[in-house]
mmCIF file with all atom_site columns, C-alpha atoms in Angstrom:
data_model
loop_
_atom_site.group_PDB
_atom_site.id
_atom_site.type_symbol
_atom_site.label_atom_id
_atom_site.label_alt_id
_atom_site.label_comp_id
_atom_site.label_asym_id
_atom_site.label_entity_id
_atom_site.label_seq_id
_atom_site.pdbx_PDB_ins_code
_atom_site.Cartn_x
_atom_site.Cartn_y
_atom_site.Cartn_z
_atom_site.occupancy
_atom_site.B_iso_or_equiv
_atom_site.pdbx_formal_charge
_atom_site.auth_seq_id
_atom_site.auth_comp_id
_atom_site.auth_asym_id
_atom_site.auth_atom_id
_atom_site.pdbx_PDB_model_num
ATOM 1   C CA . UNK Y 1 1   ? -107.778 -40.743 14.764 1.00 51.00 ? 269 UNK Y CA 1
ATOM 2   C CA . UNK Y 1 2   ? -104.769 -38.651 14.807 1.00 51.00 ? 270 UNK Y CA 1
ATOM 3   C CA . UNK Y 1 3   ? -105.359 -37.507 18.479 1.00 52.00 ? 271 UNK Y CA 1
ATOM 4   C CA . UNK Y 1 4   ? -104.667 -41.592 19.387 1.00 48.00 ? 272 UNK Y CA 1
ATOM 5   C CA . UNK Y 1 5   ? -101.760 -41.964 16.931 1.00 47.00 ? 273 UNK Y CA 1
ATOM 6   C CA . UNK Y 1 6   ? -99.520  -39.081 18.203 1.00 48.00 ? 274 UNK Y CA 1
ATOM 7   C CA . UNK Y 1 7   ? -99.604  -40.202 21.725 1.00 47.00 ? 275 UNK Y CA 1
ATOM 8   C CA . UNK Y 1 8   ? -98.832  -43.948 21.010 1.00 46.00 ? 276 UNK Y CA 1
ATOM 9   C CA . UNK Y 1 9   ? -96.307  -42.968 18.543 1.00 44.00 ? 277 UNK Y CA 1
ATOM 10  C CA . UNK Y 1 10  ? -94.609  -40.552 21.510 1.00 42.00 ? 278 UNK Y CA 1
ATOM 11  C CA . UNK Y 1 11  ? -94.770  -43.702 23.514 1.00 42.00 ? 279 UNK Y CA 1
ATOM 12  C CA . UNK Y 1 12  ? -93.279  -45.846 21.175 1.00 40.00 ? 280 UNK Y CA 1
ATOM 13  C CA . UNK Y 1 13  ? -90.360  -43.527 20.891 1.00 39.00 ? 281 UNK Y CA 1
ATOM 14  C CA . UNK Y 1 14  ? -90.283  -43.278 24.511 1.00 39.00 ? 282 UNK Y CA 1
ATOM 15  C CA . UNK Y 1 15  ? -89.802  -47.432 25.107 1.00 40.00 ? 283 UNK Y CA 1
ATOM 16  C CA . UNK Y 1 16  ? -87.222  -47.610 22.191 1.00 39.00 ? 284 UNK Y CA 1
ATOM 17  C CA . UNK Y 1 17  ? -85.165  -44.778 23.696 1.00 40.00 ? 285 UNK Y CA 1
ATOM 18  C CA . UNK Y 1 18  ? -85.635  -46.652 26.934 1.00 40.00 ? 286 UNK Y CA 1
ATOM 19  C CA . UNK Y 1 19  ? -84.504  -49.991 25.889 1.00 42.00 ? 287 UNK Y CA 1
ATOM 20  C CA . UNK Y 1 20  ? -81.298  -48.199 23.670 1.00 50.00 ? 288 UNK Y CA 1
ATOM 21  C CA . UNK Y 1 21  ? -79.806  -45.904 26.867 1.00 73.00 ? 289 UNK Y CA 1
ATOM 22  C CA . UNK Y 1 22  ? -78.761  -48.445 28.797 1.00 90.00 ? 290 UNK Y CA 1
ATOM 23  C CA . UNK Y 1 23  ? -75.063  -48.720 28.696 1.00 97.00 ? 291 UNK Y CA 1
ATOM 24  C CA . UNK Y 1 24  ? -73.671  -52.153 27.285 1.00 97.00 ? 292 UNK Y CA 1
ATOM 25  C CA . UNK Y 1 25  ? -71.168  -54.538 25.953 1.00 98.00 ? 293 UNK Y CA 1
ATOM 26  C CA . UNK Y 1 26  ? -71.102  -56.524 22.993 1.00 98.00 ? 294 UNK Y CA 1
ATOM 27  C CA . UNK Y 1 27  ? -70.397  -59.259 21.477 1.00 98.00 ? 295 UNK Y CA 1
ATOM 28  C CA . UNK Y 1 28  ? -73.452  -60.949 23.761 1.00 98.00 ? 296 UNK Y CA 1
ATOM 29  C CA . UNK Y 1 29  ? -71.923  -64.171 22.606 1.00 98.00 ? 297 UNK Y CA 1
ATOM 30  C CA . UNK Y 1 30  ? -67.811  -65.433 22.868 1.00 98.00 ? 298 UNK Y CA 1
ATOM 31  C CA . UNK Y 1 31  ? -66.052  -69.158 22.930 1.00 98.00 ? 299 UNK Y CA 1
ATOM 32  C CA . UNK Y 1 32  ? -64.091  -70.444 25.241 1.00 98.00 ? 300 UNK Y CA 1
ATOM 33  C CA . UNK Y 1 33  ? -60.435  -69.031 25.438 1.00 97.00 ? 301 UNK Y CA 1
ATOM 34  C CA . UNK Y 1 34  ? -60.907  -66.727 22.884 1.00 98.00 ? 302 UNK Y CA 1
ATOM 35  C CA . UNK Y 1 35  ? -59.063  -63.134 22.836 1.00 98.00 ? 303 UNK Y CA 1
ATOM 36  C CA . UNK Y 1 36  ? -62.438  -61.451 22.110 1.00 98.00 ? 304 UNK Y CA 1
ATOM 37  C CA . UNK Y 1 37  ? -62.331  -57.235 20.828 1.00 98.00 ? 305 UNK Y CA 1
ATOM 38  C CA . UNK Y 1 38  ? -65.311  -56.158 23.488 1.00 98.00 ? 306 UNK Y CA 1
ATOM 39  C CA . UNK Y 1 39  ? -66.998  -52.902 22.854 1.00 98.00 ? 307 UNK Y CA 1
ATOM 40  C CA . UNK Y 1 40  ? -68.127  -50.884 26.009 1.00 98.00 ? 308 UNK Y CA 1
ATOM 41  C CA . UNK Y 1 41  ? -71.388  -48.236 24.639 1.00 98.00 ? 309 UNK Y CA 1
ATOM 42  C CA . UNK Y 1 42  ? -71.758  -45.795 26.831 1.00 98.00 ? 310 UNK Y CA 1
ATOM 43  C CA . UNK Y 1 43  ? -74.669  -42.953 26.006 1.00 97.00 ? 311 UNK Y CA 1
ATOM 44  C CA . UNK Y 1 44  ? -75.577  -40.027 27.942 1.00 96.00 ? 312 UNK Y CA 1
ATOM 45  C CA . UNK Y 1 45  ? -78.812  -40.156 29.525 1.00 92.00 ? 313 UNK Y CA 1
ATOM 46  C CA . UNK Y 1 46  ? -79.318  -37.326 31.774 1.00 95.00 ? 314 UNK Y CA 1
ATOM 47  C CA . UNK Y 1 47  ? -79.159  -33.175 30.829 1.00 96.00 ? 315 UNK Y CA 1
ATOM 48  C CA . UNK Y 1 48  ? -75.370  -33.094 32.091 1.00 97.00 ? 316 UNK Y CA 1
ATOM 49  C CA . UNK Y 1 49  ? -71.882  -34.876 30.338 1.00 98.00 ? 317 UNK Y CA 1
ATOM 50  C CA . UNK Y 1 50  ? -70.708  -38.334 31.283 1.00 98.00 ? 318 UNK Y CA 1
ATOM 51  C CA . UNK Y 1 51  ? -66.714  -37.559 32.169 1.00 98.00 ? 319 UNK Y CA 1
ATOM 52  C CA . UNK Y 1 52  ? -65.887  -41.060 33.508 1.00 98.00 ? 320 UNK Y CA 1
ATOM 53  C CA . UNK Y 1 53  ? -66.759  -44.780 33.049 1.00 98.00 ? 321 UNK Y CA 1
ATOM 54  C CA . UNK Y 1 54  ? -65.492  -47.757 35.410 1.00 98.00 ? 322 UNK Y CA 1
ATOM 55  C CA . UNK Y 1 55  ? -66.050  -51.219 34.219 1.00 98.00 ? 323 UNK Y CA 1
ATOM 56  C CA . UNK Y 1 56  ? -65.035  -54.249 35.923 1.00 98.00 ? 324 UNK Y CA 1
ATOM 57  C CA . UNK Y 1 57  ? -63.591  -57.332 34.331 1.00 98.00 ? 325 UNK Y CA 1
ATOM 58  C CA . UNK Y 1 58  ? -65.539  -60.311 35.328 1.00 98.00 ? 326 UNK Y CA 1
ATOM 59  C CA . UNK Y 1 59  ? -63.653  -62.957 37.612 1.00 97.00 ? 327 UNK Y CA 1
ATOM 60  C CA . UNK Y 1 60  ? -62.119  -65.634 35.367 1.00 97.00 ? 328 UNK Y CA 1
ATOM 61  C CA . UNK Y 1 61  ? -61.463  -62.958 32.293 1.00 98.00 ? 329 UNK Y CA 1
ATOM 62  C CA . UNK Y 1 62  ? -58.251  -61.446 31.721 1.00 98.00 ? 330 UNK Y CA 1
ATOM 63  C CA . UNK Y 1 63  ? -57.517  -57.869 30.331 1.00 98.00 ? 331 UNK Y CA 1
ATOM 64  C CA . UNK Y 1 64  ? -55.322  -57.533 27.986 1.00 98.00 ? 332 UNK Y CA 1
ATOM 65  C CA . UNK Y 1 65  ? -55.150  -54.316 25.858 1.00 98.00 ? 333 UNK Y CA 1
ATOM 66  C CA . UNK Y 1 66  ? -57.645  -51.263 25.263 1.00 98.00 ? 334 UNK Y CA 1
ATOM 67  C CA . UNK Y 1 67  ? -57.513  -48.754 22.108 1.00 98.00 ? 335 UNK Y CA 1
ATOM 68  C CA . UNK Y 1 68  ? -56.704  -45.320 22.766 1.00 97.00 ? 336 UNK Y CA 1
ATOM 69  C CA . UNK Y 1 69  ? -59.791  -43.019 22.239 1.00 98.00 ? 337 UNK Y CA 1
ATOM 70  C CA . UNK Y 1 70  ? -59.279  -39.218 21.621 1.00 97.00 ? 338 UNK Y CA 1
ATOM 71  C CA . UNK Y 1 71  ? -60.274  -37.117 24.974 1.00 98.00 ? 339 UNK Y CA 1
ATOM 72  C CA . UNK Y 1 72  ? -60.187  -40.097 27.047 1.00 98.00 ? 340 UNK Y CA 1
ATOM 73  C CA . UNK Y 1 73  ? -57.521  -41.359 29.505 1.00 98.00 ? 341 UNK Y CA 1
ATOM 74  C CA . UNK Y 1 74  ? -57.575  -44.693 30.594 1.00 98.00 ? 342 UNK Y CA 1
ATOM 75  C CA . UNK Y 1 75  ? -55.876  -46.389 34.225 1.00 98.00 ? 343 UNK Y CA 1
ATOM 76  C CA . UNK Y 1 76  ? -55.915  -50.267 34.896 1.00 98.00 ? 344 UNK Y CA 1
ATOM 77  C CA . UNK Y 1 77  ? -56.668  -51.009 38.602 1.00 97.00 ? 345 UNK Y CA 1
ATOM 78  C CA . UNK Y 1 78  ? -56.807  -54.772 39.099 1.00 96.00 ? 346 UNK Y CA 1
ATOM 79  C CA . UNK Y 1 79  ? -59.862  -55.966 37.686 1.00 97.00 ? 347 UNK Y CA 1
ATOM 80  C CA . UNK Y 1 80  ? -60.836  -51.937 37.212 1.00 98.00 ? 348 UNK Y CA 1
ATOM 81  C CA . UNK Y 1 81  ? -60.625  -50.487 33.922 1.00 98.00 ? 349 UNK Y CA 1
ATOM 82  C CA . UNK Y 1 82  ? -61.423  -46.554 33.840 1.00 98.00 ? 350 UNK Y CA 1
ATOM 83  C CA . UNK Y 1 83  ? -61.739  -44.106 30.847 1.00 98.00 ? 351 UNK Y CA 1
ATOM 84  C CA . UNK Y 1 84  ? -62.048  -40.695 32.240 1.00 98.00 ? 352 UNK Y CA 1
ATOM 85  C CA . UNK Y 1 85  ? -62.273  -37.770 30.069 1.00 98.00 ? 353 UNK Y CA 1
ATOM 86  C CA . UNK Y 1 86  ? -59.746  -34.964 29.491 1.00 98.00 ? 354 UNK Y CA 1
ATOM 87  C CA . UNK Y 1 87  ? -62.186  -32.892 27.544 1.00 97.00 ? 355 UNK Y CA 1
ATOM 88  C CA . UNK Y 1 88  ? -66.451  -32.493 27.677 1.00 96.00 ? 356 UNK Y CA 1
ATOM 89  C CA . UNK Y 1 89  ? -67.138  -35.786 28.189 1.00 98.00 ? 357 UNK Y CA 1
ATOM 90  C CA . UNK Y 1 90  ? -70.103  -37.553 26.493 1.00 98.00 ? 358 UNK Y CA 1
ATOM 91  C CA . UNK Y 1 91  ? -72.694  -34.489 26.232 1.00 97.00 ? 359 UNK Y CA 1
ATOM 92  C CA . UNK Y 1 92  ? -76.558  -35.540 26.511 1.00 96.00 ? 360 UNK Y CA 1
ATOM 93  C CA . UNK Y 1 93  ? -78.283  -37.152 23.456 1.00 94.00 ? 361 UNK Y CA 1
ATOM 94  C CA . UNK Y 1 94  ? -75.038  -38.100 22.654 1.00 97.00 ? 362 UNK Y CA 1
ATOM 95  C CA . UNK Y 1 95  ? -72.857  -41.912 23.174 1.00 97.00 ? 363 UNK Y CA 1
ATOM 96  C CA . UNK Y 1 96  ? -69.297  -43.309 22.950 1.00 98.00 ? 364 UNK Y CA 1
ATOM 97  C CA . UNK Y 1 97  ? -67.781  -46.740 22.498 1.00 98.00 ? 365 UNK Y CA 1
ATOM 98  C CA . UNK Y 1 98  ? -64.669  -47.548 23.981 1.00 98.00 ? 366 UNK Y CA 1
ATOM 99  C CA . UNK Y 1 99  ? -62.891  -51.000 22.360 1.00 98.00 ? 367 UNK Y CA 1
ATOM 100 C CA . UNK Y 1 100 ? -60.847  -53.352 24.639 1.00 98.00 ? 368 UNK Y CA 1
ATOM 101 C CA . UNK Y 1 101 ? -59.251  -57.021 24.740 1.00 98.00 ? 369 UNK Y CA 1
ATOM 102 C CA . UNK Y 1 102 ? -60.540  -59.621 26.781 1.00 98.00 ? 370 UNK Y CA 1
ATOM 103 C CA . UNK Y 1 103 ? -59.390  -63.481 27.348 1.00 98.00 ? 371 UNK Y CA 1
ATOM 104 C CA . UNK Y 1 104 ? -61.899  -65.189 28.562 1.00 98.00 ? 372 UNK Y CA 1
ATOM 105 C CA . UNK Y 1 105 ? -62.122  -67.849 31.003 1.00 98.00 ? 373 UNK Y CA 1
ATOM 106 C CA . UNK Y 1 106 ? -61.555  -71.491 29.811 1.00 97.00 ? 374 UNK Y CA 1
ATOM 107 C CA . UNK Y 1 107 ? -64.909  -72.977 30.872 1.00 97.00 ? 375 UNK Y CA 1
ATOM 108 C CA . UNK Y 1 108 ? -67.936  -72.011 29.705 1.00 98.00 ? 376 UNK Y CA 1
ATOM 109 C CA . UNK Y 1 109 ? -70.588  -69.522 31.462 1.00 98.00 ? 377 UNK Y CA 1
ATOM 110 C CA . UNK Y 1 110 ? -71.182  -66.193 31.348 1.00 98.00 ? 378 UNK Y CA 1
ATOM 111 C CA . UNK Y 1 111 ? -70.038  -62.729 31.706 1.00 98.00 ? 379 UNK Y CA 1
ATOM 112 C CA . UNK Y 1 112 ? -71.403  -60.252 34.066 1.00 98.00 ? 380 UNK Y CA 1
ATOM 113 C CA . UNK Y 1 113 ? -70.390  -56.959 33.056 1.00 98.00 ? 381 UNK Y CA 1
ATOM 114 C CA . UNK Y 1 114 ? -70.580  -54.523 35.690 1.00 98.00 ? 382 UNK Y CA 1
ATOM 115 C CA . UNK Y 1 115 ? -69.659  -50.516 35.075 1.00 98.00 ? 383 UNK Y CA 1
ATOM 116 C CA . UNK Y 1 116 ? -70.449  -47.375 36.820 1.00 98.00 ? 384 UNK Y CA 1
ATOM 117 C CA . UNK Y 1 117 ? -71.114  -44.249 35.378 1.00 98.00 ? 385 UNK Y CA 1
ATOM 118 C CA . UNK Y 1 118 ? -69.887  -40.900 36.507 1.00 98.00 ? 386 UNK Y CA 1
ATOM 119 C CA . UNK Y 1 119 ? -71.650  -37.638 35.575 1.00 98.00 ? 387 UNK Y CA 1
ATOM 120 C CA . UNK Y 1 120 ? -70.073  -33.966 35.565 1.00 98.00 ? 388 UNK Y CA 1
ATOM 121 C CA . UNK Y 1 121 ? -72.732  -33.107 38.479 1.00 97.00 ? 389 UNK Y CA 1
ATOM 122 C CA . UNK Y 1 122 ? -71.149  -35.851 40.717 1.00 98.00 ? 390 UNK Y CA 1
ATOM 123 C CA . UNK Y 1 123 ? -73.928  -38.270 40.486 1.00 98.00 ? 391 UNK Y CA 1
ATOM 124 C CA . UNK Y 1 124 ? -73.385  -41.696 39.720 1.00 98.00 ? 392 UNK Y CA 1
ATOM 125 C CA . UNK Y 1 125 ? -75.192  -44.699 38.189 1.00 98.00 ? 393 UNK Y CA 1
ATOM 126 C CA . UNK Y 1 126 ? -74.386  -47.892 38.726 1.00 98.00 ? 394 UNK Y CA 1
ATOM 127 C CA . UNK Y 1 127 ? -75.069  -50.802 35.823 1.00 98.00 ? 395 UNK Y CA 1
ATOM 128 C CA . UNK Y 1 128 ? -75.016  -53.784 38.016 1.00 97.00 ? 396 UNK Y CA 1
ATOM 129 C CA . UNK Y 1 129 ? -77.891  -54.876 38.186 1.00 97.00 ? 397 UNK Y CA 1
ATOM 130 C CA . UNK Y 1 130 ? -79.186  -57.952 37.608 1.00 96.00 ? 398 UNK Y CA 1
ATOM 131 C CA . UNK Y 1 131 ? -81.631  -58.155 33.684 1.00 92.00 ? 399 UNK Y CA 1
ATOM 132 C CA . UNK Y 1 132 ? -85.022  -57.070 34.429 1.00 92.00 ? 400 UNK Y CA 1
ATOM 133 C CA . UNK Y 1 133 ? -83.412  -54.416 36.446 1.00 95.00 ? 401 UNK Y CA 1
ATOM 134 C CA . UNK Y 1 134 ? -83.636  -50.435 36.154 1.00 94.00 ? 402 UNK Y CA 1
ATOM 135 C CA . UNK Y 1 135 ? -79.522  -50.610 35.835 1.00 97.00 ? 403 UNK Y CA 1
ATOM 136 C CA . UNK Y 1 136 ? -78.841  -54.207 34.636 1.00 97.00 ? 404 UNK Y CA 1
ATOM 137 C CA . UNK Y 1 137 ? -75.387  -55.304 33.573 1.00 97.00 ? 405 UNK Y CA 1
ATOM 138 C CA . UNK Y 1 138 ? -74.047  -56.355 30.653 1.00 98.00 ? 406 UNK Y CA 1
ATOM 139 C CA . UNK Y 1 139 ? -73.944  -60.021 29.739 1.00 98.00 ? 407 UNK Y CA 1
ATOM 140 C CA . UNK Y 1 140 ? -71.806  -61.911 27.511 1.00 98.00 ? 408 UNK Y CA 1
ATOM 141 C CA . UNK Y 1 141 ? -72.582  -65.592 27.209 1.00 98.00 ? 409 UNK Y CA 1
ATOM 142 C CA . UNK Y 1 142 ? -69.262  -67.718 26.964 1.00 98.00 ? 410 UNK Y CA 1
ATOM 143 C CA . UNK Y 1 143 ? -69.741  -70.857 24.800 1.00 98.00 ? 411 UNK Y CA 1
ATOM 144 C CA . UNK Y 1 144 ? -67.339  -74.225 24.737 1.00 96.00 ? 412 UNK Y CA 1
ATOM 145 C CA . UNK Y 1 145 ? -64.944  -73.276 21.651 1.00 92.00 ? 413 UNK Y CA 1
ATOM 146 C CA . UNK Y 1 146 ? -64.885  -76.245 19.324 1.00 86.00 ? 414 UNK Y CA 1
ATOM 147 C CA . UNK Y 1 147 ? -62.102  -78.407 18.827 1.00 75.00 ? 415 UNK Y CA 1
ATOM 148 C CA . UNK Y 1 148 ? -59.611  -76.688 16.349 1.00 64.00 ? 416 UNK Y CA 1
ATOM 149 C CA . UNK Y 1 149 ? -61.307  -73.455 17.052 1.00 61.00 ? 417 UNK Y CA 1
ATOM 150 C CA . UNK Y 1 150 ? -58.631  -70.408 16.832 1.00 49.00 ? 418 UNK Y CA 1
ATOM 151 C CA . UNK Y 1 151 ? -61.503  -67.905 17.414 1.00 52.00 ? 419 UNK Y CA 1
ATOM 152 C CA . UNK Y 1 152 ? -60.035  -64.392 18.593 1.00 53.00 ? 420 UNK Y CA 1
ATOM 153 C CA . UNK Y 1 153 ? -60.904  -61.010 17.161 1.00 52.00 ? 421 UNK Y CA 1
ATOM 154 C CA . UNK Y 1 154 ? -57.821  -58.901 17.415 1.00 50.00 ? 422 UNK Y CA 1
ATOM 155 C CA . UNK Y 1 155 ? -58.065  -55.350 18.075 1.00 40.00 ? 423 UNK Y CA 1
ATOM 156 C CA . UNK Y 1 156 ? -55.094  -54.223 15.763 1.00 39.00 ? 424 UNK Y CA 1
ATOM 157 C CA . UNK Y 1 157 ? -57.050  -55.487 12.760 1.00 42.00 ? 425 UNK Y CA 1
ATOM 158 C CA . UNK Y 1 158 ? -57.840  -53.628 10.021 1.00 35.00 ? 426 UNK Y CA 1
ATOM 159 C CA . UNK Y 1 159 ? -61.902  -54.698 9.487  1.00 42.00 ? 427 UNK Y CA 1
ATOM 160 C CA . UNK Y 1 160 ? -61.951  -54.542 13.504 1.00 44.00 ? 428 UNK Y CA 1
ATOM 161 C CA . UNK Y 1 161 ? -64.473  -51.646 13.554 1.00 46.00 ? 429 UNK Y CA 1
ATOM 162 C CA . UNK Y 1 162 ? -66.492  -53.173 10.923 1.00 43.00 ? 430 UNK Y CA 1
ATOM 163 C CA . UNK Y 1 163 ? -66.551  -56.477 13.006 1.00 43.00 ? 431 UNK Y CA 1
ATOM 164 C CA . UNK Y 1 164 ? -67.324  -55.434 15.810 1.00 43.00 ? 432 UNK Y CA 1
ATOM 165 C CA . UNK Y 1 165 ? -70.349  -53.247 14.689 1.00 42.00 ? 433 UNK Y CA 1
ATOM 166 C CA . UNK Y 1 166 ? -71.786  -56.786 12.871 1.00 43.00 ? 434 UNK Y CA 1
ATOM 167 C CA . UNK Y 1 167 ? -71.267  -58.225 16.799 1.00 47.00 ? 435 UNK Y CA 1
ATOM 168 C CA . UNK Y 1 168 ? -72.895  -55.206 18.239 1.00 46.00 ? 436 UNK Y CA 1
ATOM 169 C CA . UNK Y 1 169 ? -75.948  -55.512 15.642 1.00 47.00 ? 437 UNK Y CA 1
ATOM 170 C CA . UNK Y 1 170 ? -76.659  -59.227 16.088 1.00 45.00 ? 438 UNK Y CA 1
ATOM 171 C CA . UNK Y 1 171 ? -76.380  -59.158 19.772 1.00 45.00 ? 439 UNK Y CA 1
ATOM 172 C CA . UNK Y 1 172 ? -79.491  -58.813 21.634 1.00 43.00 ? 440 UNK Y CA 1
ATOM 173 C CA . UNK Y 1 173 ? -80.145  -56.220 24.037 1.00 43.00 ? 441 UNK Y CA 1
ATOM 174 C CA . UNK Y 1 174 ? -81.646  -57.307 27.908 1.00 46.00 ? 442 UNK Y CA 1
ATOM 175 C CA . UNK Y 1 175 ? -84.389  -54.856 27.731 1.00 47.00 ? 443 UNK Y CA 1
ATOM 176 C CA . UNK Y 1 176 ? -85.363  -55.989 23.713 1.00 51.00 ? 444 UNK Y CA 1
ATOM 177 C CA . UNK Y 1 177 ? -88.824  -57.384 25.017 1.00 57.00 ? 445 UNK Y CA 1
ATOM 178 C CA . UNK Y 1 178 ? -89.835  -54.066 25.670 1.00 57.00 ? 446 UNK Y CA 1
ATOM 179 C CA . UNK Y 1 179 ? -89.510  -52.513 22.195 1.00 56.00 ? 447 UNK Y CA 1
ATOM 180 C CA . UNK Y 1 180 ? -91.703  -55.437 21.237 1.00 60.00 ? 448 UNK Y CA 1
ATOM 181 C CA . UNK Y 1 181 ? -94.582  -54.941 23.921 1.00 66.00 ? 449 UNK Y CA 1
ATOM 182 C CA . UNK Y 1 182 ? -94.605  -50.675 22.652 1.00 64.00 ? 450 UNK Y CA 1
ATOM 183 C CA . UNK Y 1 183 ? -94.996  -51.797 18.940 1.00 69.00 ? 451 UNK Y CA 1
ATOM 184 C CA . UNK Y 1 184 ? -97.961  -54.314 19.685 1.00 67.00 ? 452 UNK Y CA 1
ATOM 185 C CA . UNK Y 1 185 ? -99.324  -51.361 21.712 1.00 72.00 ? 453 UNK Y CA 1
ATOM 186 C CA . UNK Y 1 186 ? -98.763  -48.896 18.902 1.00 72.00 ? 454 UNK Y CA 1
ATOM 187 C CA . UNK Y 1 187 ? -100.615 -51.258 16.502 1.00 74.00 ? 455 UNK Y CA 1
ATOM 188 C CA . UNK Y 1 188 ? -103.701 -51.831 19.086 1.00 74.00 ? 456 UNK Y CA 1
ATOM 189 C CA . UNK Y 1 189 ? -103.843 -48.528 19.446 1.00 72.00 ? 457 UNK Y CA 1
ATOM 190 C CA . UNK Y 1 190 ? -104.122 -48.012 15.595 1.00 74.00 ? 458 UNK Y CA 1
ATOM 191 C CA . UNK Y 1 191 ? -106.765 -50.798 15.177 1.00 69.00 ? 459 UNK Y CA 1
ATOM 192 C CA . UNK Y 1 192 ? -109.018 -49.393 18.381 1.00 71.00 ? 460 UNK Y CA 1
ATOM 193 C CA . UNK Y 1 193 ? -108.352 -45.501 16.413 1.00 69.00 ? 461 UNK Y CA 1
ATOM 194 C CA . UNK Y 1 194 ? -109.848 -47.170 13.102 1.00 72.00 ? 462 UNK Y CA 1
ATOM 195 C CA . UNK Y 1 195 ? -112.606 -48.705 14.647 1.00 64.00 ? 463 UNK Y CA 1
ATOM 196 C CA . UNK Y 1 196 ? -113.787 -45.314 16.126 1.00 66.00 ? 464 UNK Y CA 1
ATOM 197 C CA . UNK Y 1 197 ? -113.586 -43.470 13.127 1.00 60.00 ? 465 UNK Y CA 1
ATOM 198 C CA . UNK Y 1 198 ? -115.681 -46.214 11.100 1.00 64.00 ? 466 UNK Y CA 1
ATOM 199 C CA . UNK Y 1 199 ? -118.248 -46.444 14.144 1.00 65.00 ? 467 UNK Y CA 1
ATOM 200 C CA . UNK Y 1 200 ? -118.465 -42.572 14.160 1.00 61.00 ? 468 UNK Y CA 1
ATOM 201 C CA . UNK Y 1 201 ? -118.934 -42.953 10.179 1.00 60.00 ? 469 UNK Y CA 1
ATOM 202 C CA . UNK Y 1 202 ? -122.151 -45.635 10.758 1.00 61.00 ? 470 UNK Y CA 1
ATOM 203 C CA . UNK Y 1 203 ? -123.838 -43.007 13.523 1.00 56.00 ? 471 UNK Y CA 1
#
């Protein structure tokens, strides 16, 4: 029973790291309007460092401030927005957030976050792809604020890390479907190992 157990659990493992690498921005979800605190994670996925991250500001959205992160520069291009590292970068295994202000647009829609990904070895991967994707963007889904509604997260606050951690866990990830399919697997794979041992048990 073991020998079917250790492989499904590896594969399990495998789909979750998988469905965490990819590099993303949260809050999923922002009104109309709002001065929303985004948060850009950015992990390392291959054996080399990550030393510089692009991301693009979707048309309609206006940048409007960024928070300094040690060992990072950043430059403002237009719509570009670029931290680039001064020291080792993000090292493999490892992942960094970097915290910005957005405006978004008035009318409701969504988000496309594009960024690119630059490693110390020169290569480059691009997260623009569309969800379902091997590289898909970020999306942020931009809802009609409701009348009243002052809603803006401001970077300078004091709870801002804390908040922004609660946005990060209740937002939903493009590739969560996939976490889901490897833990039904896991469990057939569990069931079928059970049954084997009991049939071997009756012969």
């Amino acid at each position: 029973m073991m020998t079917l157990i250790a492989p499904t659990a590896a594969i399990l493992l495998l789909f979750a790291a998988v469905a965490s690498a990819h590099v993303s921005v949260v809050p999923a979800q922002s009104s109309t309007g709002a001065w929303e605190t985004y948060t850009l994670k950015v992990p390392s996925e291959k054996a080399v460092a990550t030393v510089q991250v692009d991301l693009r500001i979707p048309e309609g959205a206006a940048f409007k401030q960024y928070e300094s992160t040690p060992g990072w520069d950043v430059t403002i291009e237009g719509n570009k927005v670029s931290w680039k590292t001064t020291g080792e970068g993000i090292q493999a295994g490892q992942f960094q957030r970097f915290y910005f202000t957005v405006q978004n647009p008035a009318a409701a829609g969504e988000l496309a976050w594009d960024a690119y990904q630059h490693y110390a070895d020169g290569s480059l991967v691009e997260w623009s792809g569309e969800e379902g994707t091997e590289t898909p963007h970020a999306i942020t889904a931009i809802v009609q604020a409701a009348v009243g509604d002052s809603h803006s997260h401001d970077s300078m606050n004091m709870d801002g890390d804390e908040s922004m951690v609660t946005d990060e866990q209740k937002s939903s990830s493009s590739t969560s479907p996939i976490v889901y399919i490897a833990l039904v697997a896991a469990l057939l794979a569990l069931v079928l190992a059970i049954v084997a041992v009991f049939r071997r048990r009756n012969v």
